[in-house]
């Protein structure tokens, strides 16, 4: 009898181990400790904010608790994240914001992306032989487009805000003046960009110590010039940034570099209201960003291509699922190169790109168990380097109002140029243009004719603030930083949540992969695929590049009236609410 009990115990233990292995091997995901999880995930009843900054999430909450509405909170969050993530975003940059009004079910889409200066042109970044001029679009005055963030926020606030404008800027002023502790990602960015920061007096003084070294983790970073600039922005509804002393200081620093941005460029900056890109996936409505972002269009296109498959029964990280999803990504990126650009300047066939018919035609190109090669689609070009940057935040209230916004200065510390006396890090968004029709940008993405530089044109983006709705009710609000990976990370998180029905935490934590047609490879973020999965994909003809790629999804789901926030556990950030 004793032996029988022992035997049963053994069988049970072995069975449990097998079940545990089987469950764990179904998909890989990031694991974090309980304390980290507590910071990054929250469920609450009334209001939820997910951002990439702890001080920033707190700023949003402070404004809501002081009687502001969701827009006031979004404005406060935007200014605060400009202070807390100076390597990723800021008032020297731009972005996109979508506000979904629960009552009217209308999406208000704001584009405050940088614009090319009046004196720029198609050959701005190439020499007389047509060769790309190294670094001109990345560092210093020529790299910066005319920033749109401040005027964008002022317009959004005028249209939809409730609290006094100057109050919404106060948390950011406090954060800049009192400082905050340098966290690992900020320290890493300071180290990686040290040589570029050393080139400019104010950049060096703010972001490096006296010895010219990055501030250590834990050092309290105070940005007094930025605090003063924000005070002026608070007092002038942002106008001084475009026509006053701040504008003069920006132009002086840019022109010291012999670059072209002028007072006329700043005064003439235009915020655009646009129509959202809309699509659907198995009964869910998708709302996302139109050009000059490529993001929304290609998220809808990828979902359209995949809609015909039963990915759920295949499994979230089954090689077949990864193959089909990667192929859909490849086909979308091929069209990105060919067609995408600022639709105010070039015709972008949005209806076709987002149509189910076109997706069905593309689907026919996908082979069973065999990778599509770049060669069979087009000829290659050389690669660029790929740092992480940009930021995203999401807000949702119990009524179902939503704000999603992605903002950026492009690469880490943008152009590395801090306009003297202002604390403003100028963007290097000009690099998001195609320097030539066959060039590649910071993210290794191929350029195209439609995205060549033109005066007052907006560079092509991948930023994809996105919303998922079902039967008129909000399901999910999300977005992420990380260049061309933005749109594939957003598409995958949507698939993880609504197709594979993973809980929100797992939908964000699951291993991510990315295929952008060129380079011809599936890039995998840690934790990498299981060995067998990798082998099966390699047997289909895929090259697998195991190299992290920096997406940081900020998601909020409405689950039966409860607001469930997840701020990506891979990075610095926080879900807060009440
Ligand atoms: N600068 C990155 C993007 O706009 O996609």
Coordinates of C-alpha atoms and ligand atoms in Angstrom, one line a residue:
X1 CA 0.0 0.0 0.0
X2 CA 2.8 2.3 1.0
X3 CA 4.5 1.6 -2.3
X4 CA 1.4 2.2 -4.2
X5 CA 1.0 5.7 -2.5
X6 CA 4.6 6.4 -3.3
X7 CA 4.2 5.3 -6.9
X8 CA 1.0 7.5 -7.3
X9 CA 2.8 10.4 -5.8
X10 CA 5.7 10.0 -8.3
X11 CA 3.3 9.7 -11.2
X12 CA 1.5 12.8 -10.1
X13 CA 4.7 14.8 -9.6
X14 CA 6.0 13.7 -13.1
X15 CA 2.6 14.6 -14.6
X16 CA 2.6 18.1 -12.9
X17 CA 6.2 18.7 -14.2
X18 CA 5.1 17.8 -17.7
X19 CA 2.1 20.0 -17.5
X20 CA 4.3 22.9 -16.2
X21 CA 6.8 22.4 -19.0
X22 CA 4.1 22.1 -21.6
X23 CA 2.4 25.3 -20.4
X24 CA 5.7 27.2 -20.2
X25 CA 6.8 26.0 -23.6
X26 CA 3.6 27.2 -25.3
X27 CA 5.2 30.7 -25.5
X28 CA 8.1 32.6 -24.1
X29 CA 7.6 35.8 -22.1
X30 CA 9.5 38.3 -19.9
X31 CA 9.5 37.4 -16.3
X32 CA 9.8 40.0 -13.5
X33 CA 9.7 40.0 -9.7
X34 CA 6.6 40.8 -7.7
X35 CA 7.7 44.3 -6.9
X36 CA 8.3 45.2 -10.5
X37 CA 5.0 43.7 -11.5
X38 CA 3.2 45.9 -8.9
X39 CA 4.6 49.0 -10.5
X40 CA 3.8 48.0 -14.0
X41 CA 0.3 46.6 -13.7
X42 CA -2.8 48.0 -12.0
X43 CA -6.5 47.4 -12.1
X44 CA -8.8 50.3 -11.1
X45 CA -12.3 51.6 -11.5
X46 CA -12.1 55.3 -12.5
X47 CA -9.0 56.3 -14.3
X48 CA -5.8 54.7 -15.7
X49 CA -2.6 56.1 -17.0
X50 CA 0.4 54.1 -18.4
X51 CA 3.6 56.0 -19.3
X52 CA 7.3 55.4 -19.5
X53 CA 8.0 57.7 -16.5
X54 CA 7.2 57.4 -12.8
X55 CA 7.2 61.1 -12.3
X56 CA 5.2 61.5 -15.5
X57 CA 2.4 59.0 -14.5
X58 CA 2.2 60.9 -11.2
X59 CA 1.9 64.2 -13.0
X60 CA -1.1 62.9 -15.0
X61 CA -2.8 61.7 -11.8
X62 CA -2.2 65.0 -10.0
X63 CA -4.0 66.9 -12.7
X64 CA -7.0 64.5 -12.7
X65 CA -7.2 64.7 -9.0
X66 CA -7.1 68.5 -9.2
X67 CA -10.2 68.5 -11.4
X68 CA -8.6 68.4 -14.9
X69 CA -10.1 66.2 -17.7
X70 CA -8.4 63.5 -19.6
X71 CA -6.9 66.1 -22.1
X72 CA -5.5 68.2 -19.3
X73 CA -3.9 65.1 -17.9
X74 CA -2.5 64.2 -21.3
X75 CA -1.0 67.7 -21.7
X76 CA 0.6 67.4 -18.2
X77 CA 1.9 63.9 -19.1
X78 CA 3.4 65.2 -22.4
X79 CA 5.3 68.0 -20.7
X80 CA 6.4 65.8 -17.8
X81 CA 7.7 63.0 -20.1
X82 CA 9.6 65.7 -22.0
X83 CA 11.5 66.3 -18.7
X84 CA 11.8 62.8 -17.5
X85 CA 12.8 61.1 -20.8
X86 CA 15.0 63.8 -22.3
X87 CA 16.8 61.2 -24.4
X88 CA 13.6 60.0 -26.1
X89 CA 11.2 62.9 -26.4
X90 CA 10.7 66.5 -25.6
X91 CA 9.5 70.0 -26.5
X92 CA 12.1 70.1 -29.2
X93 CA 10.3 67.3 -31.0
X94 CA 6.8 66.3 -32.1
X95 CA 4.3 63.5 -32.1
X96 CA 0.8 62.3 -32.7
X97 CA -2.2 62.1 -30.4
X98 CA -5.6 60.4 -30.7
X99 CA -8.5 61.3 -28.4
X100 CA -11.5 59.0 -28.5
X101 CA -14.7 60.6 -27.2
X102 CA -16.8 57.9 -25.6
X103 CA -20.1 59.9 -26.0
X104 CA -19.8 60.9 -29.6
X105 CA -17.7 57.8 -30.6
X106 CA -15.6 60.2 -32.6
X107 CA -11.8 60.1 -32.8
X108 CA -9.9 63.4 -32.8
X109 CA -6.5 62.9 -34.5
X110 CA -3.8 65.5 -34.0
X111 CA -0.5 65.6 -36.0
X112 CA 2.2 67.7 -34.5
X113 CA 5.0 66.0 -36.3
X114 CA 8.1 68.1 -37.2
X115 CA 8.2 69.9 -40.5
X116 CA 11.1 70.3 -42.9
X117 CA 12.5 73.9 -42.8
X118 CA 11.7 76.1 -45.8
X119 CA 15.2 76.0 -47.1
X120 CA 15.4 72.2 -47.2
X121 CA 15.0 70.2 -50.4
X122 CA 15.3 66.8 -52.0
X123 CA 19.1 66.8 -52.1
X124 CA 19.6 68.2 -48.6
X125 CA 21.4 65.2 -47.3
X126 CA 23.4 64.0 -50.3
X127 CA 26.6 65.4 -51.8
X128 CA 27.1 66.4 -55.5
X129 CA 27.5 62.8 -56.5
X130 CA 24.3 61.9 -54.8
X131 CA 26.0 60.1 -51.9
X132 CA 24.3 60.4 -48.4
X133 CA 26.3 62.8 -46.2
X134 CA 27.1 60.9 -43.1
X135 CA 25.7 62.3 -39.9
X136 CA 24.2 65.5 -41.4
X137 CA 20.6 64.2 -40.8
X138 CA 21.6 62.8 -37.3
X139 CA 23.6 65.4 -35.4
X140 CA 23.4 69.2 -35.1
X141 CA 21.3 71.9 -36.7
X142 CA 20.6 70.3 -40.1
X143 CA 19.1 67.2 -38.4
X144 CA 16.3 69.1 -36.7
X145 CA 12.9 69.6 -38.2
X146 CA 10.7 72.5 -37.0
X147 CA 9.3 71.1 -33.6
X148 CA 5.5 70.7 -33.3
X149 CA 5.0 69.4 -29.8
X150 CA 4.3 72.7 -28.0
X151 CA 1.9 74.1 -30.5
X152 CA 0.3 70.7 -30.8
X153 CA -0.4 70.5 -27.1
X154 CA -1.7 74.1 -27.1
X155 CA -4.1 73.4 -29.9
X156 CA -5.4 70.1 -28.3
X157 CA -5.8 72.0 -25.0
X158 CA -7.7 74.9 -26.7
X159 CA -10.0 72.4 -28.4
X160 CA -10.7 70.0 -25.6
X161 CA -9.1 70.9 -22.3
X162 CA -10.9 72.2 -19.2
X163 CA -8.3 73.3 -16.7
X164 CA -6.2 76.4 -17.1
X165 CA -3.3 75.7 -19.5
X166 CA -0.6 77.0 -17.1
X167 CA -1.7 74.6 -14.4
X168 CA -1.2 71.6 -16.8
X169 CA 2.5 72.6 -17.2
X170 CA 3.3 73.0 -13.5
X171 CA 4.1 69.3 -12.7
X172 CA 6.7 69.3 -15.5
X173 CA 8.2 72.6 -14.2
X174 CA 8.5 71.0 -10.7
X175 CA 10.1 67.9 -12.2
X176 CA 12.7 69.9 -14.1
X177 CA 13.5 72.2 -11.2
X178 CA 13.6 69.7 -8.4
X179 CA 15.1 67.0 -10.6
X180 CA 14.6 63.2 -10.5
X181 CA 17.0 60.3 -10.2
X182 CA 18.8 59.1 -13.3
X183 CA 17.5 55.7 -14.1
X184 CA 19.4 52.9 -16.0
X185 CA 17.9 53.6 -19.5
X186 CA 18.7 57.3 -19.2
X187 CA 22.3 56.6 -18.0
X188 CA 22.8 54.2 -20.9
X189 CA 21.6 56.8 -23.4
X190 CA 24.0 59.4 -21.9
X191 CA 26.8 56.9 -22.2
X192 CA 26.0 55.8 -25.7
X193 CA 25.6 59.4 -27.0
X194 CA 28.5 60.9 -24.9
X195 CA 30.6 61.8 -27.9
X196 CA 27.7 63.7 -29.6
X197 CA 26.7 65.5 -26.4
X198 CA 30.3 66.7 -25.9
X199 CA 30.0 68.7 -29.2
X200 CA 27.5 71.2 -27.8
X201 CA 28.0 73.4 -24.7
X202 CA 24.6 73.1 -23.1
X203 CA 24.1 69.4 -24.0
X204 CA 27.4 68.7 -22.3
X205 CA 26.6 70.8 -19.2
X206 CA 23.2 69.3 -18.6
X207 CA 23.7 65.6 -19.5
X208 CA 27.3 65.0 -18.6
X209 CA 29.3 65.7 -15.4
X210 CA 32.3 68.1 -15.2
X211 CA 34.6 65.4 -16.4
X212 CA 32.4 64.9 -19.5
X213 CA 31.1 61.5 -18.2
X214 CA 27.5 60.4 -18.1
X215 CA 25.7 61.1 -14.8
X216 CA 25.6 58.0 -12.7
X217 CA 22.4 56.1 -11.9
X218 CA 20.8 57.7 -8.9
X219 CA 22.2 61.2 -9.6
X220 CA 19.5 63.8 -9.3
X221 CA 19.2 65.4 -12.7
X222 CA 18.1 69.0 -12.5
X223 CA 17.2 70.9 -15.7
X224 CA 16.8 74.5 -14.6
X225 CA 16.9 76.1 -18.1
X226 CA 14.2 73.7 -19.2
X227 CA 12.1 74.7 -16.1
X228 CA 12.4 78.4 -17.1
X229 CA 11.5 77.6 -20.7
X230 CA 8.4 75.7 -19.5
X231 CA 7.4 78.6 -17.3
X232 CA 7.4 80.9 -20.3
X233 CA 5.4 78.2 -22.2
X234 CA 2.9 78.2 -19.3
X235 CA 2.6 82.0 -19.4
X236 CA 2.3 82.4 -23.2
X237 CA 0.1 79.4 -24.1
X238 CA 3.2 78.1 -25.9
X239 CA 3.5 81.0 -28.3
X240 CA 6.9 82.3 -27.1
X241 CA 8.3 79.0 -28.4
X242 CA 7.3 80.0 -31.9
X243 CA 7.5 83.7 -32.1
X244 CA 9.2 85.0 -28.9
X245 CA 12.5 84.8 -27.1
X246 CA 12.5 81.0 -26.9
X247 CA 12.2 81.0 -30.7
X248 CA 15.1 83.4 -31.1
X249 CA 17.3 81.2 -28.9
X250 CA 16.4 78.1 -30.9
X251 CA 17.1 79.8 -34.2
X252 CA 20.4 81.3 -32.9
X253 CA 21.7 77.9 -31.9
X254 CA 20.6 76.3 -35.2
X255 CA 22.1 79.0 -37.3
X256 CA 25.3 78.9 -35.4
X257 CA 25.6 75.6 -37.1
X258 CA 25.0 77.2 -40.5
X259 CA 21.8 75.3 -40.7
X260 CA 18.5 76.7 -42.0
X261 CA 15.7 76.7 -39.5
X262 CA 14.4 80.3 -39.2
X263 CA 11.9 82.4 -37.3
X264 CA 9.7 82.0 -40.3
X265 CA 9.8 78.2 -40.0
X266 CA 8.9 78.4 -36.3
X267 CA 6.1 81.0 -36.7
X268 CA 4.7 79.0 -39.7
X269 CA 4.5 75.7 -37.9
X270 CA 1.1 74.1 -38.5
X271 CA -0.7 71.5 -36.3
X272 CA -2.9 69.3 -38.5
X273 CA -6.1 67.6 -37.6
X274 CA -6.5 64.3 -39.6
X275 CA -8.9 61.5 -40.2
X276 CA -8.0 58.3 -38.3
X277 CA -7.0 55.1 -40.2
X278 CA -9.8 52.6 -39.5
X279 CA -9.8 48.9 -40.0
X280 CA -11.3 45.8 -38.5
X281 CA -10.2 42.4 -37.3
X282 CA -12.7 39.6 -36.6
X283 CA -15.4 42.0 -35.4
X284 CA -13.1 44.4 -33.6
X285 CA -12.7 48.0 -34.9
X286 CA -9.1 49.3 -35.1
X287 CA -8.4 53.0 -34.9
X288 CA -4.9 54.3 -35.5
X289 CA -2.6 57.0 -37.0
X290 CA -2.7 58.0 -40.7
X291 CA 0.2 59.5 -42.7
X292 CA 2.6 61.1 -42.1
X293 CA 2.7 57.9 -39.9
X294 CA 2.9 54.6 -41.7
X295 CA 1.9 52.9 -38.5
X296 CA -1.9 52.8 -38.6
X297 CA -2.0 51.8 -42.3
X298 CA 0.3 48.9 -41.9
X299 CA -1.1 47.7 -38.6
X300 CA -4.5 47.4 -40.4
X301 CA -2.8 45.8 -43.4
X302 CA -1.0 43.2 -41.3
X303 CA -4.2 42.4 -39.4
X304 CA -6.2 42.2 -42.7
X305 CA -3.6 39.7 -44.1
X306 CA -3.8 37.6 -41.0
X307 CA -7.6 37.7 -40.5
X308 CA -8.2 34.7 -42.7
X309 CA -6.0 32.3 -40.6
X310 CA -6.9 30.6 -37.3
X311 CA -3.7 31.7 -35.5
X312 CA -5.3 31.0 -32.1
X313 CA -5.4 27.3 -32.7
X314 CA -1.9 27.3 -34.1
X315 CA -0.6 28.9 -30.9
X316 CA 0.9 32.3 -30.2
X317 CA 4.5 31.3 -30.8
X318 CA 4.1 28.3 -33.0
X319 CA 6.5 28.5 -35.9
X320 CA 3.6 28.6 -38.4
X321 CA 2.1 31.6 -36.6
X322 CA 5.4 33.3 -36.6
X323 CA 5.9 32.5 -40.3
X324 CA 2.5 33.9 -41.3
X325 CA 2.8 37.0 -39.1
X326 CA 6.4 37.7 -40.3
X327 CA 5.3 37.3 -43.9
X328 CA 2.5 39.8 -43.4
X329 CA 5.0 42.2 -41.8
X330 CA 7.3 41.8 -44.8
X331 CA 4.6 42.6 -47.3
X332 CA 3.5 45.6 -45.3
X333 CA 7.0 47.0 -45.2
X334 CA 7.5 46.5 -48.9
X335 CA 4.5 48.8 -49.4
X336 CA 5.8 51.2 -46.8
X337 CA 9.0 51.7 -48.9
X338 CA 7.0 52.1 -52.1
X339 CA 4.1 54.2 -51.2
X340 CA 4.5 55.9 -47.8
X341 CA 5.2 59.6 -47.2
X342 CA 3.4 62.8 -46.1
X343 CA 0.0 62.6 -47.8
X344 CA -0.1 66.4 -48.0
X345 CA 2.7 66.1 -50.6
X346 CA 2.3 62.7 -52.2
X347 CA -0.5 60.4 -53.1
X348 CA -0.7 57.5 -50.7
X349 CA -3.1 54.8 -51.8
X350 CA -4.6 54.4 -48.3
X351 CA -7.9 52.9 -49.4
X352 CA -6.1 50.1 -51.2
X353 CA -3.5 49.5 -48.6
X354 CA -6.1 49.1 -45.9
X355 CA -8.6 47.1 -48.0
X356 CA -9.5 43.5 -47.4
X357 CA -9.3 42.7 -51.2
X358 CA -5.8 43.9 -51.4
X359 CA -4.9 41.9 -48.3
X360 CA -6.4 38.8 -49.9
X361 CA -4.2 39.4 -52.9
X362 CA -1.1 39.7 -50.7
X363 CA -2.0 36.7 -48.7
X364 CA -1.8 34.6 -51.9
X365 CA 2.0 35.4 -52.0
X366 CA 2.6 33.8 -48.7
X367 CA 4.0 30.3 -49.1
X368 CA 3.2 27.3 -46.9
X369 CA 6.1 26.7 -44.5
X370 CA 8.5 28.7 -46.6
X371 CA 9.9 32.2 -46.0
X372 CA 9.4 34.9 -48.6
X373 CA 12.9 36.2 -49.5
X374 CA 13.8 39.9 -49.9
X375 CA 15.4 38.9 -53.3
X376 CA 12.2 37.8 -54.8
X377 CA 10.7 41.1 -53.9
X378 CA 13.5 43.7 -54.5
X379 CA 17.2 44.5 -54.4
X380 CA 18.9 45.3 -51.1
X381 CA 20.6 48.4 -49.7
X382 CA 23.1 48.8 -46.8
X383 CA 22.1 48.9 -43.1
X384 CA 21.9 51.6 -40.5
X385 CA 22.4 51.5 -36.7
X386 CA 19.4 51.1 -34.4
X387 CA 19.1 52.7 -31.0
X388 CA 15.8 52.8 -29.0
X389 CA 14.0 56.1 -28.3
X390 CA 10.6 57.9 -28.5
X391 CA 7.9 57.5 -26.0
X392 CA 4.2 56.5 -25.7
X393 CA 1.5 57.0 -23.1
X394 CA -2.1 55.9 -22.8
X395 CA -5.0 57.2 -20.6
X396 CA -8.5 55.9 -20.2
X397 CA -11.4 56.8 -17.9
X398 CA -14.4 54.8 -16.8
X399 CA -16.7 56.6 -19.3
X400 CA -14.5 55.1 -22.1
X401 CA -12.7 58.3 -23.1
X402 CA -9.2 57.5 -24.3
X403 CA -6.0 59.4 -25.1
X404 CA -3.2 57.6 -26.8
X405 CA -0.1 59.6 -27.9
X406 CA 3.4 58.8 -29.2
X407 CA 6.0 61.6 -29.1
X408 CA 9.6 61.8 -30.0
X409 CA 12.8 63.6 -30.8
X410 CA 13.8 60.6 -32.9
X411 CA 17.2 59.1 -31.9
X412 CA 18.6 59.2 -28.4
X413 CA 19.0 62.9 -27.5
X414 CA 17.8 63.7 -31.0
X415 CA 20.3 65.9 -32.8
X416 CA 22.3 66.1 -29.5
X417 CA 22.0 69.9 -29.8
X418 CA 20.5 71.7 -26.7
X419 CA 19.5 75.2 -27.9
X420 CA 21.6 77.5 -25.8
X421 CA 19.9 78.8 -22.6
X422 CA 16.7 76.9 -23.2
X423 CA 17.3 73.3 -22.0
X424 CA 15.5 72.2 -25.2
X425 CA 17.0 69.1 -26.9
X426 CA 16.4 69.6 -30.6
X427 CA 15.2 66.5 -32.6
X428 CA 16.9 64.8 -35.5
X429 CA 13.6 63.9 -37.2
X430 CA 15.0 65.0 -40.6
X431 CA 16.6 61.5 -40.6
X432 CA 13.1 60.0 -40.9
X433 CA 13.1 61.4 -44.5
X434 CA 14.7 59.3 -47.2
X435 CA 18.0 61.0 -48.0
X436 CA 17.7 59.3 -51.4
X437 CA 15.2 56.9 -52.9
X438 CA 17.5 54.0 -52.1
X439 CA 19.0 55.1 -48.8
X440 CA 18.3 53.7 -45.3
X441 CA 17.5 55.5 -42.1
X442 CA 18.5 55.1 -38.5
X443 CA 16.3 52.0 -38.3
X444 CA 17.7 50.3 -41.4
X445 CA 14.4 50.9 -43.2
X446 CA 14.6 51.5 -46.9
X447 CA 13.8 55.0 -48.1
X448 CA 11.4 55.7 -51.0
X449 CA 10.6 58.4 -53.6
X450 CA 7.5 59.5 -51.7
X451 CA 9.5 60.3 -48.5
X452 CA 12.2 62.6 -50.0
X453 CA 12.9 65.9 -48.2
X454 CA 10.7 68.9 -49.3
X455 CA 10.2 72.2 -47.6
X456 CA 7.4 72.0 -45.0
X457 CA 6.9 68.3 -45.6
X458 CA 6.7 66.0 -42.6
X459 CA 9.1 63.0 -42.4
X460 CA 7.5 59.5 -42.5
X461 CA 6.9 58.0 -39.1
X462 CA 6.0 54.6 -37.7
X463 CA 4.4 56.0 -34.5
X464 CA 1.1 54.2 -34.0
X465 CA -1.1 55.4 -31.1
X466 CA -3.9 52.9 -31.5
X467 CA -7.3 52.0 -30.1
X468 CA -9.4 48.8 -30.4
X469 CA -13.2 49.1 -30.1
X470 CA -15.9 46.4 -30.0
X471 CA -19.6 47.0 -30.4
X472 CA -19.0 50.7 -29.7
X473 CA -17.1 50.0 -26.5
X474 CA -13.4 50.5 -25.8
X475 CA -11.4 47.3 -25.6
X476 CA -7.7 48.4 -25.7
X477 CA -5.6 51.5 -25.9
X478 CA -2.0 51.1 -26.7
X479 CA 1.2 52.3 -28.4
X480 CA 5.0 52.0 -28.0
X481 CA 8.3 53.7 -28.9
X482 CA 11.0 52.1 -31.1
X483 CA 11.0 53.3 -34.7
X484 CA 9.9 50.9 -37.4
X485 CA 9.3 48.2 -34.7
X486 CA 6.4 50.3 -33.3
X487 CA 3.9 49.1 -35.8
X488 CA 4.8 45.4 -35.6
X489 CA 4.9 45.6 -31.7
X490 CA 1.4 47.2 -31.7
X491 CA 0.0 44.7 -34.2
X492 CA 1.4 41.8 -32.2
X493 CA 0.1 43.0 -28.9
X494 CA -3.4 43.4 -30.5
X495 CA -3.1 39.9 -31.9
X496 CA -1.9 38.5 -28.5
X497 CA -4.8 40.1 -26.7
X498 CA -7.8 39.6 -29.1
X499 CA -6.7 36.7 -31.3
X500 CA -4.7 34.6 -28.9
X501 CA -6.8 35.8 -25.9
X502 CA -3.7 36.2 -23.6
X503 CA -4.3 38.1 -20.4
X504 CA -3.1 41.7 -20.9
X505 CA 0.1 41.2 -18.8
X506 CA 1.1 38.2 -20.9
X507 CA 0.1 39.9 -24.2
X508 CA 2.7 42.6 -23.3
X509 CA 5.2 40.2 -21.8
X510 CA 5.3 37.6 -24.6
X511 CA 8.4 37.5 -26.8
X512 CA 8.2 39.9 -29.7
X513 CA 9.5 39.6 -33.2
X514 CA 9.8 41.9 -36.2
X515 CA 10.3 41.6 -39.9
X516 CA 10.7 44.8 -42.0
X517 CA 11.3 43.2 -45.4
X518 CA 14.8 44.6 -45.4
X519 CA 17.0 43.5 -43.7
X520 CA 15.7 40.0 -44.7
X521 CA 15.5 38.5 -41.2
X522 CA 13.1 38.0 -38.3
X523 CA 14.5 40.1 -35.4
X524 CA 13.6 38.6 -32.0
X525 CA 13.5 40.5 -28.7
X526 CA 14.5 38.6 -25.5
X527 CA 13.6 36.1 -24.2
X528 CA 14.3 34.5 -27.6
X529 CA 12.3 31.7 -29.2
X530 CA 12.7 28.2 -27.9
X531 CA 15.4 26.3 -29.8
X532 CA 13.0 24.1 -31.6
X533 CA 10.9 27.1 -32.8
X534 CA 14.0 28.8 -34.1
X535 CA 15.1 25.6 -35.9
X536 CA 11.7 25.2 -37.6
X537 CA 11.8 28.8 -38.7
X538 CA 15.3 28.4 -40.1
X539 CA 14.2 25.3 -41.9
X540 CA 11.5 27.5 -43.6
X541 CA 14.3 29.8 -44.8
X542 CA 14.2 32.5 -42.2
X543 CA 17.4 34.2 -40.9
X544 CA 16.8 34.8 -37.2
X545 CA 18.5 37.8 -35.6
X546 CA 18.4 37.6 -31.8
X547 CA 18.8 41.3 -30.8
X548 CA 16.6 43.3 -28.5
X549 CA 14.6 46.1 -30.1
X550 CA 13.3 48.3 -27.4
X551 CA 9.5 48.4 -27.8
X552 CA 7.8 49.5 -24.5
X553 CA 4.0 49.0 -24.8
X554 CA 1.9 51.2 -22.7
X555 CA -1.5 49.5 -22.7
X556 CA -4.9 49.9 -21.0
X557 CA -7.8 47.5 -21.5
X558 CA -11.4 47.9 -20.4
X559 CA -12.3 44.6 -19.0
X560 CA -16.0 44.4 -17.9
X561 CA -15.8 48.0 -16.7
X562 CA -12.5 47.6 -14.9
X563 CA -9.5 49.5 -16.2
X564 CA -6.5 47.3 -16.5
X565 CA -3.2 49.1 -17.1
X566 CA 0.1 47.5 -18.1
X567 CA 3.2 49.6 -18.6
X568 CA 5.8 47.4 -20.3
X569 CA 7.8 45.4 -17.7
X570 CA 10.9 45.6 -19.9
X571 CA 11.5 49.3 -19.0
X572 CA 11.1 52.2 -16.7
X573 CA 7.5 53.3 -16.3
X574 CA 4.3 52.9 -14.3
X575 CA 0.6 52.2 -14.4
X576 CA -1.3 54.5 -12.0
X577 CA -5.0 55.0 -11.4
X578 CA -7.7 55.1 -8.9
Ligands
LIG1 N1 11.1 58.8 -35.2 C1 10.5 57.6 -35.2 C2 9.2 57.6 -35.9 O1 8.6 58.6 -36.0 O2 8.7 56.6 -36.3

